[in-house]
Tab-separated table of C-alpha atoms and ligand atoms in Angstrom:
chain	number	residue	atom	x	y	z
A	1	MET	CA	7.558	-28.781	24.876
A	2	PRO	CA	5.487	-29.701	21.803
A	3	LEU	CA	5.775	-26.057	20.653
A	4	ASN	CA	9.430	-26.758	19.995
A	5	ALA	CA	8.248	-28.730	16.999
A	6	ILE	CA	7.356	-25.404	15.372
A	7	ARG	CA	10.194	-23.880	13.374
A	8	ALA	CA	12.345	-21.568	15.491
A	9	ASP	CA	12.366	-18.885	12.776
A	10	ILE	CA	8.568	-18.817	12.754
A	11	ARG	CA	8.396	-18.638	16.538
A	12	ALA	CA	10.767	-15.657	16.353
A	13	ARG	CA	8.420	-13.764	14.002
A	14	THR	CA	5.606	-11.367	14.770
A	15	ALA	CA	2.282	-11.624	12.957
A	16	TYR	CA	1.362	-9.025	10.328
A	17	PRO	CA	-0.043	-6.137	12.369
A	18	VAL	CA	-3.642	-5.321	11.494
A	19	ALA	CA	-4.950	-2.264	13.333
A	20	ASP	CA	-7.752	-3.203	15.721
A	21	VAL	CA	-9.614	0.082	15.964
A	22	SER	CA	-13.074	1.102	17.106
A	23	ALA	CA	-15.685	2.202	14.586
A	24	ASP	CA	-15.255	5.903	15.396
A	25	VAL	CA	-11.642	5.931	14.243
A	26	LEU	CA	-11.044	7.374	10.790
A	27	LYS	CA	-9.034	4.589	9.172
A	28	LEU	CA	-6.587	5.944	6.618
A	29	ASP	CA	-3.773	3.449	7.095
A	30	ALA	CA	-4.537	0.681	4.611
A	31	MET	CA	-5.596	2.227	1.280
A	32	GLU	CA	-9.233	1.248	1.671
A	33	ALA	CA	-11.621	3.138	-0.607
A	34	PRO	CA	-13.873	5.737	1.061
A	35	TYR	CA	-16.916	4.945	-1.084
A	36	PRO	CA	-19.172	2.093	0.071
A	37	PHE	CA	-22.040	0.905	-2.138
A	38	ASP	CA	-25.234	2.862	-1.530
A	39	ASP	CA	-28.204	1.281	0.263
A	40	ASP	CA	-29.925	0.215	-2.923
A	41	LEU	CA	-26.869	-1.603	-4.267
A	42	ARG	CA	-26.279	-3.235	-0.921
A	43	ARG	CA	-29.808	-4.555	-0.917
A	44	GLN	CA	-29.329	-5.935	-4.445
A	45	LEU	CA	-26.042	-7.498	-3.414
A	46	GLY	CA	-27.810	-9.112	-0.462
A	47	GLU	CA	-30.371	-10.615	-2.817
A	48	THR	CA	-27.612	-11.926	-5.078
A	49	LEU	CA	-25.768	-13.508	-2.170
A	50	ALA	CA	-28.995	-15.076	-0.887
A	51	GLU	CA	-29.050	-17.220	-4.027
A	52	VAL	CA	-25.561	-18.634	-3.451
A	53	MET	CA	-25.500	-22.395	-2.737
A	54	ILE	CA	-23.149	-22.368	0.203
A	55	ASN	CA	-23.698	-26.083	0.750
A	56	ARG	CA	-21.771	-26.671	-2.510
A	57	TYR	CA	-18.087	-26.204	-3.226
A	58	PRO	CA	-17.237	-23.406	-5.659
A	59	ALA	CA	-17.749	-24.605	-9.240
A	60	PRO	CA	-15.345	-24.194	-12.180
A	61	ALA	CA	-18.058	-22.388	-14.155
A	62	GLN	CA	-18.217	-19.660	-11.502
A	63	LEU	CA	-14.445	-19.209	-11.635
A	64	ARG	CA	-14.554	-19.043	-15.423
A	65	GLN	CA	-17.220	-16.385	-15.313
A	66	VAL	CA	-15.328	-14.132	-12.908
A	67	ARG	CA	-12.124	-14.573	-14.939
A	68	GLN	CA	-14.024	-13.600	-18.075
A	69	GLN	CA	-15.446	-10.509	-16.380
A	70	LEU	CA	-11.979	-9.508	-15.163
A	71	ARG	CA	-10.587	-9.982	-18.663
A	72	GLN	CA	-13.218	-7.724	-20.205
A	73	THR	CA	-13.185	-5.098	-17.473
A	74	PHE	CA	-9.428	-4.729	-17.269
A	75	ASN	CA	-8.452	-5.428	-20.889
A	76	ILE	CA	-6.386	-8.477	-20.052
A	77	PRO	CA	-4.943	-9.862	-23.296
A	78	GLU	CA	-6.172	-13.233	-24.588
A	79	THR	CA	-2.587	-14.466	-24.545
A	80	ALA	CA	-2.560	-14.361	-20.723
A	81	GLU	CA	-4.354	-16.674	-18.350
A	82	ILE	CA	-5.916	-15.384	-15.157
A	83	ALA	CA	-5.222	-16.995	-11.773
A	84	LEU	CA	-7.429	-16.015	-8.846
A	85	GLY	CA	-6.236	-15.616	-5.289
A	86	ASN	CA	-7.719	-15.011	-1.868
A	87	GLY	CA	-6.344	-11.481	-2.104
A	88	SER	CA	-3.194	-10.874	-4.112
A	89	ASP	CA	-1.431	-11.695	-0.838
A	90	GLU	CA	-2.220	-15.344	-1.451
A	91	LEU	CA	-0.861	-15.117	-4.986
A	92	ILE	CA	2.380	-13.559	-3.697
A	93	GLN	CA	2.729	-16.531	-1.368
A	94	LEU	CA	1.993	-19.029	-4.155
A	95	LEU	CA	4.404	-17.346	-6.575
A	96	VAL	CA	7.157	-17.564	-3.976
A	97	GLN	CA	6.313	-21.229	-3.390
A	98	LEU	CA	6.722	-21.856	-7.135
A	99	VAL	CA	10.410	-20.957	-6.980
A	100	ALA	CA	11.277	-21.674	-3.337
A	101	ALA	CA	14.601	-23.468	-2.945
A	102	PRO	CA	17.338	-23.010	-0.326
A	103	ASP	CA	19.748	-21.045	-2.489
A	104	ALA	CA	17.194	-19.271	-4.658
A	105	VAL	CA	16.818	-15.502	-4.377
A	106	VAL	CA	13.829	-13.172	-4.289
A	107	LEU	CA	14.752	-9.621	-5.252
A	108	ALA	CA	12.792	-6.379	-4.882
A	109	PRO	CA	13.437	-2.673	-4.519
A	110	GLU	CA	13.302	-1.405	-0.954
A	111	PRO	CA	11.295	-0.062	0.710
A	112	SER	CA	8.436	-1.924	-0.925
A	113	PHE	CA	5.540	-4.187	0.020
A	114	VAL	CA	6.599	-6.102	3.134
A	115	MET	CA	5.015	-9.386	2.070
A	116	TYR	CA	7.696	-9.995	-0.580
A	117	ARG	CA	10.410	-10.312	2.040
A	118	HIS	CA	8.105	-12.047	4.505
A	119	ASN	CA	7.203	-14.835	2.081
A	120	ALA	CA	10.745	-15.222	0.758
A	121	GLU	CA	12.019	-15.749	4.291
A	122	LEU	CA	9.099	-17.968	5.234
A	123	TYR	CA	9.905	-20.324	2.374
A	124	GLY	CA	13.601	-20.434	3.218
A	125	MET	CA	14.776	-18.259	0.354
A	126	LYS	CA	17.343	-15.501	0.326
A	127	TYR	CA	15.858	-12.015	0.047
A	128	VAL	CA	17.787	-9.189	-1.619
A	129	GLY	CA	16.424	-5.652	-1.240
A	130	VAL	CA	17.844	-3.010	-3.581
A	131	PRO	CA	17.494	0.485	-2.066
A	132	LEU	CA	15.460	3.035	-3.984
A	133	ASN	CA	16.915	6.477	-4.684
A	134	GLU	CA	16.365	9.211	-2.095
A	135	ASP	CA	13.437	10.515	-4.154
A	136	PHE	CA	11.941	6.972	-4.083
A	137	GLY	CA	12.712	6.495	-7.767
A	138	LEU	CA	14.054	3.162	-8.991
A	139	ASP	CA	17.843	2.821	-8.969
A	140	VAL	CA	17.782	0.917	-12.222
A	141	GLU	CA	21.557	0.470	-12.486
A	142	ALA	CA	21.696	-1.006	-8.976
A	143	MET	CA	18.763	-3.283	-9.827
A	144	LEU	CA	20.495	-4.530	-12.990
A	145	ALA	CA	23.763	-5.086	-11.127
A	146	ALA	CA	21.951	-7.001	-8.358
A	147	ILE	CA	20.181	-9.161	-10.940
A	148	GLU	CA	23.508	-10.036	-12.517
A	149	THR	CA	25.081	-10.832	-9.142
A	150	HIS	CA	22.235	-12.753	-7.518
A	151	ARG	CA	20.391	-14.188	-10.547
A	152	PRO	CA	17.043	-14.055	-8.691
A	153	ALA	CA	14.449	-16.750	-9.265
A	154	LEU	CA	11.774	-14.132	-8.663
A	155	ILE	CA	11.675	-10.324	-8.832
A	156	PHE	CA	8.833	-8.241	-7.392
A	157	ILE	CA	8.256	-4.676	-8.531
A	158	ALA	CA	5.239	-2.897	-7.096
A	159	HIS	CA	4.201	-0.362	-9.738
A	160	PRO	CA	3.152	2.118	-8.389
A	161	ASN	CA	5.231	1.221	-5.374
A	162	ASN	CA	3.833	0.773	-1.878
A	163	PRO	CA	4.617	2.416	0.582
A	164	THR	CA	6.004	5.320	-1.460
A	165	GLY	CA	3.488	5.862	-4.297
A	166	VAL	CA	6.169	7.389	-6.503
A	167	PRO	CA	5.868	6.082	-10.074
A	168	PHE	CA	8.745	4.300	-11.790
A	169	SER	CA	9.462	4.826	-15.465
A	170	HIS	CA	8.019	2.238	-17.838
A	171	GLY	CA	11.337	2.102	-19.697
A	172	ASP	CA	13.308	1.343	-16.522
A	173	ILE	CA	10.981	-1.547	-15.688
A	174	GLU	CA	11.268	-2.807	-19.275
A	175	ARG	CA	15.033	-3.009	-18.847
A	176	ILE	CA	14.609	-5.026	-15.659
A	177	ILE	CA	12.116	-7.365	-17.356
A	178	GLN	CA	14.653	-7.937	-20.146
A	179	ALA	CA	17.446	-8.606	-17.657
A	180	ALA	CA	15.399	-10.917	-15.393
A	181	THR	CA	16.851	-14.382	-14.948
A	182	GLY	CA	13.671	-15.922	-13.516
A	183	LEU	CA	10.065	-14.858	-13.015
A	184	ILE	CA	9.210	-11.179	-12.635
A	185	VAL	CA	6.029	-9.926	-11.012
A	186	ILE	CA	4.772	-6.413	-11.663
A	187	ASP	CA	2.430	-5.855	-8.733
A	188	GLU	CA	-0.200	-3.379	-9.898
A	189	ALA	CA	-2.270	-3.275	-6.727
A	190	TYR	CA	-2.666	0.475	-7.442
A	191	GLY	CA	-2.877	0.087	-11.217
A	192	ALA	CA	-6.323	1.670	-11.382
A	193	PHE	CA	-4.971	4.946	-9.997
A	194	SER	CA	-1.904	4.998	-12.222
A	195	ASP	CA	-1.253	6.346	-15.708
A	196	ASP	CA	0.944	3.365	-16.541
A	197	SER	CA	0.434	-0.404	-16.662
A	198	PHE	CA	2.020	-3.621	-17.898
A	199	ILE	CA	-1.271	-5.494	-18.158
A	200	ARG	CA	-1.155	-5.609	-21.960
A	201	GLN	CA	2.271	-7.279	-21.764
A	202	ALA	CA	1.240	-9.906	-19.192
A	203	GLY	CA	2.769	-13.245	-20.206
A	204	GLN	CA	4.791	-11.648	-23.001
A	205	PRO	CA	7.619	-12.361	-22.399
A	206	GLU	CA	6.631	-15.599	-20.720
A	207	HIS	CA	8.297	-14.780	-17.394
A	208	LEU	CA	6.292	-11.545	-16.895
A	209	ILE	CA	3.381	-11.821	-14.461
A	210	VAL	CA	1.071	-8.907	-13.687
A	211	LEU	CA	-0.581	-9.002	-10.286
A	212	ARG	CA	-3.711	-7.051	-9.409
A	213	THR	CA	-6.409	-6.856	-6.769
A	214	LEU	CA	-9.907	-5.522	-6.196
A	215	SER	CA	-8.908	-4.485	-2.663
A	216	LYS	CA	-7.950	-0.881	-3.371
A	217	LEU	CA	-10.979	-0.347	-5.602
A	218	GLY	CA	-13.514	-0.598	-2.811
A	219	PHE	CA	-13.533	-4.348	-2.122
A	220	ALA	CA	-10.789	-4.947	0.409
A	221	GLY	CA	-13.235	-7.028	2.425
A	222	LEU	CA	-13.879	-9.447	-0.438
A	223	ARG	CA	-10.280	-10.677	-0.774
A	224	LEU	CA	-9.990	-11.079	-4.513
A	225	GLY	CA	-6.656	-10.788	-6.263
A	226	TYR	CA	-5.631	-12.002	-9.695
A	227	ALA	CA	-2.504	-12.700	-11.673
A	228	ALA	CA	-2.309	-12.414	-15.455
A	229	ALA	CA	0.399	-14.783	-16.636
A	230	ALA	CA	1.558	-16.905	-19.548
A	231	PRO	CA	-0.433	-20.183	-19.773
A	232	ALA	CA	2.669	-22.215	-18.851
A	233	VAL	CA	3.194	-20.195	-15.645
A	234	ALA	CA	-0.518	-20.185	-14.777
A	235	GLY	CA	-0.526	-23.963	-15.274
A	236	GLU	CA	2.234	-24.415	-12.693
A	237	LEU	CA	0.474	-22.037	-10.310
A	238	ALA	CA	-2.718	-24.081	-10.604
A	239	LYS	CA	-0.867	-27.148	-9.309
A	240	ILE	CA	-0.066	-25.560	-5.965
A	241	THR	CA	-3.201	-23.448	-5.474
A	242	PRO	CA	-5.377	-24.905	-2.695
A	243	PRO	CA	-8.558	-26.346	-4.156
A	244	TYR	CA	-11.532	-24.025	-3.648
A	245	ASN	CA	-9.378	-21.093	-2.491
A	246	MET	CA	-12.021	-18.716	-3.841
A	247	ASN	CA	-15.289	-19.118	-2.000
A	248	ARG	CA	-18.723	-18.877	-3.595
A	249	LEU	CA	-19.697	-15.699	-1.730
A	250	VAL	CA	-16.601	-13.856	-2.947
A	251	LEU	CA	-17.108	-15.006	-6.516
A	252	ALA	CA	-20.749	-13.949	-6.483
A	253	ALA	CA	-19.988	-10.587	-4.893
A	254	ALA	CA	-17.091	-9.928	-7.266
A	255	GLY	CA	-19.303	-10.809	-10.224
A	256	PHE	CA	-21.908	-8.379	-8.913
A	257	ALA	CA	-19.298	-5.624	-8.517
A	258	LEU	CA	-17.716	-6.191	-11.922
A	259	GLU	CA	-21.135	-5.913	-13.580
A	260	ARG	CA	-21.291	-2.403	-12.143
A	261	PHE	CA	-17.846	-1.295	-13.048
A	262	ASP	CA	-19.058	2.101	-14.235
A	263	ILE	CA	-19.685	2.973	-10.581
A	264	ILE	CA	-16.218	1.826	-9.608
A	265	ASN	CA	-14.670	3.797	-12.460
A	266	ARG	CA	-16.477	6.925	-11.310
A	267	ASN	CA	-15.126	6.388	-7.794
A	268	VAL	CA	-11.590	5.932	-9.108
A	269	ALA	CA	-11.875	9.119	-11.162
A	270	ALA	CA	-13.202	11.007	-8.119
A	271	LEU	CA	-10.387	9.675	-5.982
A	272	LYS	CA	-7.746	10.751	-8.492
A	273	LEU	CA	-9.163	14.283	-8.387
A	274	GLU	CA	-9.111	14.181	-4.583
A	275	ARG	CA	-5.511	13.009	-4.697
A	276	ALA	CA	-4.458	15.958	-6.854
A	277	GLN	CA	-6.227	18.465	-4.635
A	278	TYR	CA	-4.964	16.823	-1.435
A	279	ALA	CA	-1.357	16.816	-2.665
A	280	GLU	CA	-1.611	20.469	-3.602
A	281	THR	CA	-2.950	21.449	-0.175
A	282	LEU	CA	-0.457	19.254	1.683
A	283	ALA	CA	2.365	20.953	-0.234
A	284	LYS	CA	1.272	24.280	1.271
A	285	LEU	CA	1.895	23.044	4.806
A	286	PRO	CA	5.098	24.619	6.090
A	287	GLU	CA	8.160	22.368	6.475
A	288	THR	CA	6.363	19.549	4.618
A	289	HIS	CA	7.563	17.620	1.598
A	290	VAL	CA	4.965	15.823	-0.526
A	291	PHE	CA	6.098	12.928	-2.704
A	292	PRO	CA	4.328	12.518	-6.051
A	293	SER	CA	1.888	9.592	-5.991
A	294	GLN	CA	0.188	7.380	-8.551
A	295	GLY	CA	-1.577	5.353	-5.853
A	296	ASN	CA	-4.597	6.127	-3.665
A	297	PHE	CA	-2.284	7.387	-0.937
A	298	ILE	CA	0.256	10.147	-0.455
A	299	VAL	CA	3.558	10.056	1.412
A	300	VAL	CA	4.612	13.211	3.227
A	301	ARG	CA	7.824	14.033	5.054
A	302	LEU	CA	7.215	16.178	8.120
A	303	PRO	CA	9.562	17.847	10.584
A	304	ASP	CA	8.440	15.414	13.323
A	305	ALA	CA	6.441	12.456	11.956
A	306	GLN	CA	6.139	10.727	15.324
A	307	ALA	CA	4.512	13.785	16.930
A	308	ALA	CA	2.221	14.322	13.932
A	309	TYR	CA	1.214	10.643	13.971
A	310	GLN	CA	0.396	10.873	17.679
A	311	LYS	CA	-1.570	14.087	17.171
A	312	LEU	CA	-3.643	12.351	14.469
A	313	ILE	CA	-4.269	9.440	16.866
A	314	ASP	CA	-5.365	11.950	19.523
A	315	HIS	CA	-7.912	13.179	16.965
A	316	ASN	CA	-9.085	9.620	16.253
A	317	ILE	CA	-7.351	9.394	12.883
A	318	LEU	CA	-5.146	6.441	11.987
A	319	VAL	CA	-2.558	6.761	9.216
A	320	LYS	CA	0.524	4.676	8.520
A	321	LYS	CA	3.691	5.735	10.274
A	322	LEU	CA	6.518	4.866	7.881
A	323	HIS	CA	9.094	6.581	10.074
A	324	GLY	CA	11.301	3.938	11.654
A	325	SER	CA	10.546	1.179	9.149
A	326	HIS	CA	13.371	2.037	6.702
A	327	PRO	CA	16.105	4.699	6.713
A	328	LEU	CA	14.788	6.214	3.466
A	329	LEU	CA	11.396	6.744	5.127
A	330	ASP	CA	12.706	8.989	7.868
A	331	ASN	CA	9.930	11.256	9.222
A	332	CYS	CA	7.442	10.000	6.620
A	333	LEU	CA	3.748	9.262	7.026
A	334	ARG	CA	1.576	7.478	4.446
A	335	LEU	CA	-1.880	8.979	4.118
A	336	THR	CA	-4.602	7.008	2.359
A	337	VAL	CA	-6.609	9.377	0.172
A	338	GLY	CA	-10.082	9.448	1.662
A	339	SER	CA	-13.159	11.516	0.923
A	340	ASN	CA	-12.798	15.292	0.716
A	341	ASP	CA	-14.068	15.709	4.264
A	342	GLU	CA	-11.711	13.011	5.607
A	343	ASN	CA	-8.689	14.536	3.892
A	344	ASN	CA	-9.589	17.944	5.310
A	345	GLN	CA	-9.668	16.482	8.807
A	346	VAL	CA	-6.149	15.153	8.317
A	347	LEU	CA	-4.969	18.479	6.892
A	348	ARG	CA	-6.289	20.377	9.907
A	349	VAL	CA	-4.474	18.130	12.364
A	350	LEU	CA	-1.227	18.084	10.366
A	351	ASN	CA	-1.351	21.856	10.230
A	352	LEU	CA	-1.672	21.942	14.026
A	353	ALA	CA	1.202	19.487	14.385
A	354	VAL	CA	3.510	21.524	12.157
A	355	GLN	CA	2.597	24.781	13.943
A	356	GLU	CA	3.335	23.155	17.297
A	357	TRP	CA	6.660	21.913	16.022
A	358	ARG	CA	7.551	25.443	14.912
A	359	GLU	CA	6.525	26.936	18.237
A	360	SER	CA	8.521	24.363	20.152
A	361	ARG	CA	11.592	25.293	18.142
A	362	GLN	CA	11.289	29.056	18.208
A	363	PRO	CA	9.451	29.920	21.416
A	364	ALA	CA	10.081	33.668	21.351
A	365	THR	CA	9.839	34.466	17.671
A	366	THR	CA	6.598	32.849	16.551
A	367	GLY	CA	3.189	34.458	16.658
A	368	SER	CA	1.887	37.478	14.791
A	369	GLY	CA	1.473	41.134	15.755
A	370	GLY	CA	-1.577	40.473	17.930
A	371	HIS	CA	0.523	38.414	20.312
A	372	THR	CA	3.213	41.006	20.966
A	373	GLY	CA	2.153	41.442	24.589
A	374	LYS	CA	2.382	37.725	25.243
A	375	ILE	CA	5.764	37.528	23.596
A	376	ILE	CA	7.127	40.388	25.701
A	377	ALA	CA	5.746	38.697	28.819
A	378	ALA	CA	7.361	35.424	27.761
A	379	VAL	CA	10.715	37.102	27.148
A	380	ILE	CA	10.579	38.832	30.554
A	381	ALA	CA	9.674	35.508	32.184
A	382	LEU	CA	12.585	33.787	30.433
A	383	ILE	CA	15.029	36.497	31.549
A	384	ALA	CA	13.711	36.156	35.092
A	385	ILE	CA	14.131	32.372	35.038
A	386	ALA	CA	17.627	32.711	33.598
A	387	ALA	CA	18.526	35.194	36.328
A	388	ILE	CA	17.207	32.884	39.067
A	389	LEU	CA	19.093	29.944	37.557
A	390	TRP	CA	22.238	32.022	37.386
A	391	PHE	CA	21.886	32.878	41.053
A	392	VAL	CA	21.255	29.241	42.008
A	393	LEU	CA	23.973	27.700	39.871
A	394	ALA	CA	26.627	30.333	40.296
A	395	GLY	CA	25.839	30.762	43.978
A	396	ALA	CA	24.176	33.976	45.166
A	397	PRO	CA	26.680	36.751	45.760
A	398	ALA	CA	27.286	37.523	49.420
B	1	LIG	C1	-2.404	-3.941	-0.773
B	1	LIG	C2	-1.349	-4.598	-1.571
B	1	LIG	C3	-1.398	-5.941	-1.898
B	1	LIG	C4	-2.365	-6.904	-1.249
B	1	LIG	O1	-3.589	-6.840	-1.768
B	1	LIG	P1	-4.717	-7.883	-1.368
B	1	LIG	O2	-5.282	-8.239	-2.683
B	1	LIG	O3	-5.620	-7.129	-0.489
B	1	LIG	O4	-4.082	-9.060	-0.696
B	1	LIG	C5	-0.440	-6.459	-2.758
B	1	LIG	N1	0.546	-5.691	-3.218
B	1	LIG	C6	0.656	-4.400	-2.892
B	1	LIG	C7	1.785	-3.597	-3.435
B	1	LIG	C8	-0.281	-3.818	-2.047
B	1	LIG	O5	-0.136	-2.550	-1.678
């Protein structure tokens, strides 16, 4: 079979699952922004894209211009160079390729972004995951010990972390940067929603790379990620980046978006307010624990995450079920922060799910005063059933 020529470990894998949902499903599983451009901006964007010479390969001048816009918009220091990727996913892959060798190690806290492990394994490297604390904080001592033991060629720290959203302390990450024996990537995919960033330190020290993306800011469909790195590191990255990895349409659209960054900033500010309000309301749900988040998503621990997830699906809402993916994520769901109306829809269904869970646990004691009659009827019915069972199982007396 010619297929046998394909690596056995690849054949044993499953592809990254992307939800294939109909347009009427409320998609809150992938941290997409809820604010599309308005009609006027979309028309202007269309006019801009109409000018793009798609018969020509992307030109260095276009790349330079987008890099310059990114530098200005995001205050990237002059000491760092900017590498562009077809999503930061591509940059993660390229960064792993830079260090890939049979005995080399990629290290990251766990649970974290699944593509770190995926790429490490794909390129034949050893992957070491260091468990987070129960509260999803960084176990900095365990990280430092693992660095000393495994001397990783590459460390990934998502800050804020995905899928948990819980912020790490800047000082803890500093200690890990100091201890790193190879490259270290601070993945700030959610940097715009966070109070903390390493962007000003990108490339200083030389092994520190800061990774970012436009995806969570409203442009997931564009696929534009960037890495701010020391010139020496960026130079090596350039050698293995496929030529023309950034297409002309993306570059033009990103340029258009970055020229209107005030709109994006307003959306980010609005989303951070939504996040605060959403977290506060979620915390009022009975039996529900809300983890603090610095991303555009919130992780909750529910009494029965599987049932709540299914109930959301039944209401045409898709969130991310973390339950089952890592022991620390037991009974957790990850909710992308959407618009106010979208978040309220989720809250209503979660409230239903939690109430149902309570009723299923305490059938005779739930309900308020108005339901007393029903409760009495239920108790009588239960006694009757118990009596019948007793007769059947114990044998009816002669
Ligand atoms: C979403 C995400 C990415 C991938 O972003 P793209 O630019 O869309 O490829 C990278 N890292 C983390 C931590 C993410 O959550």
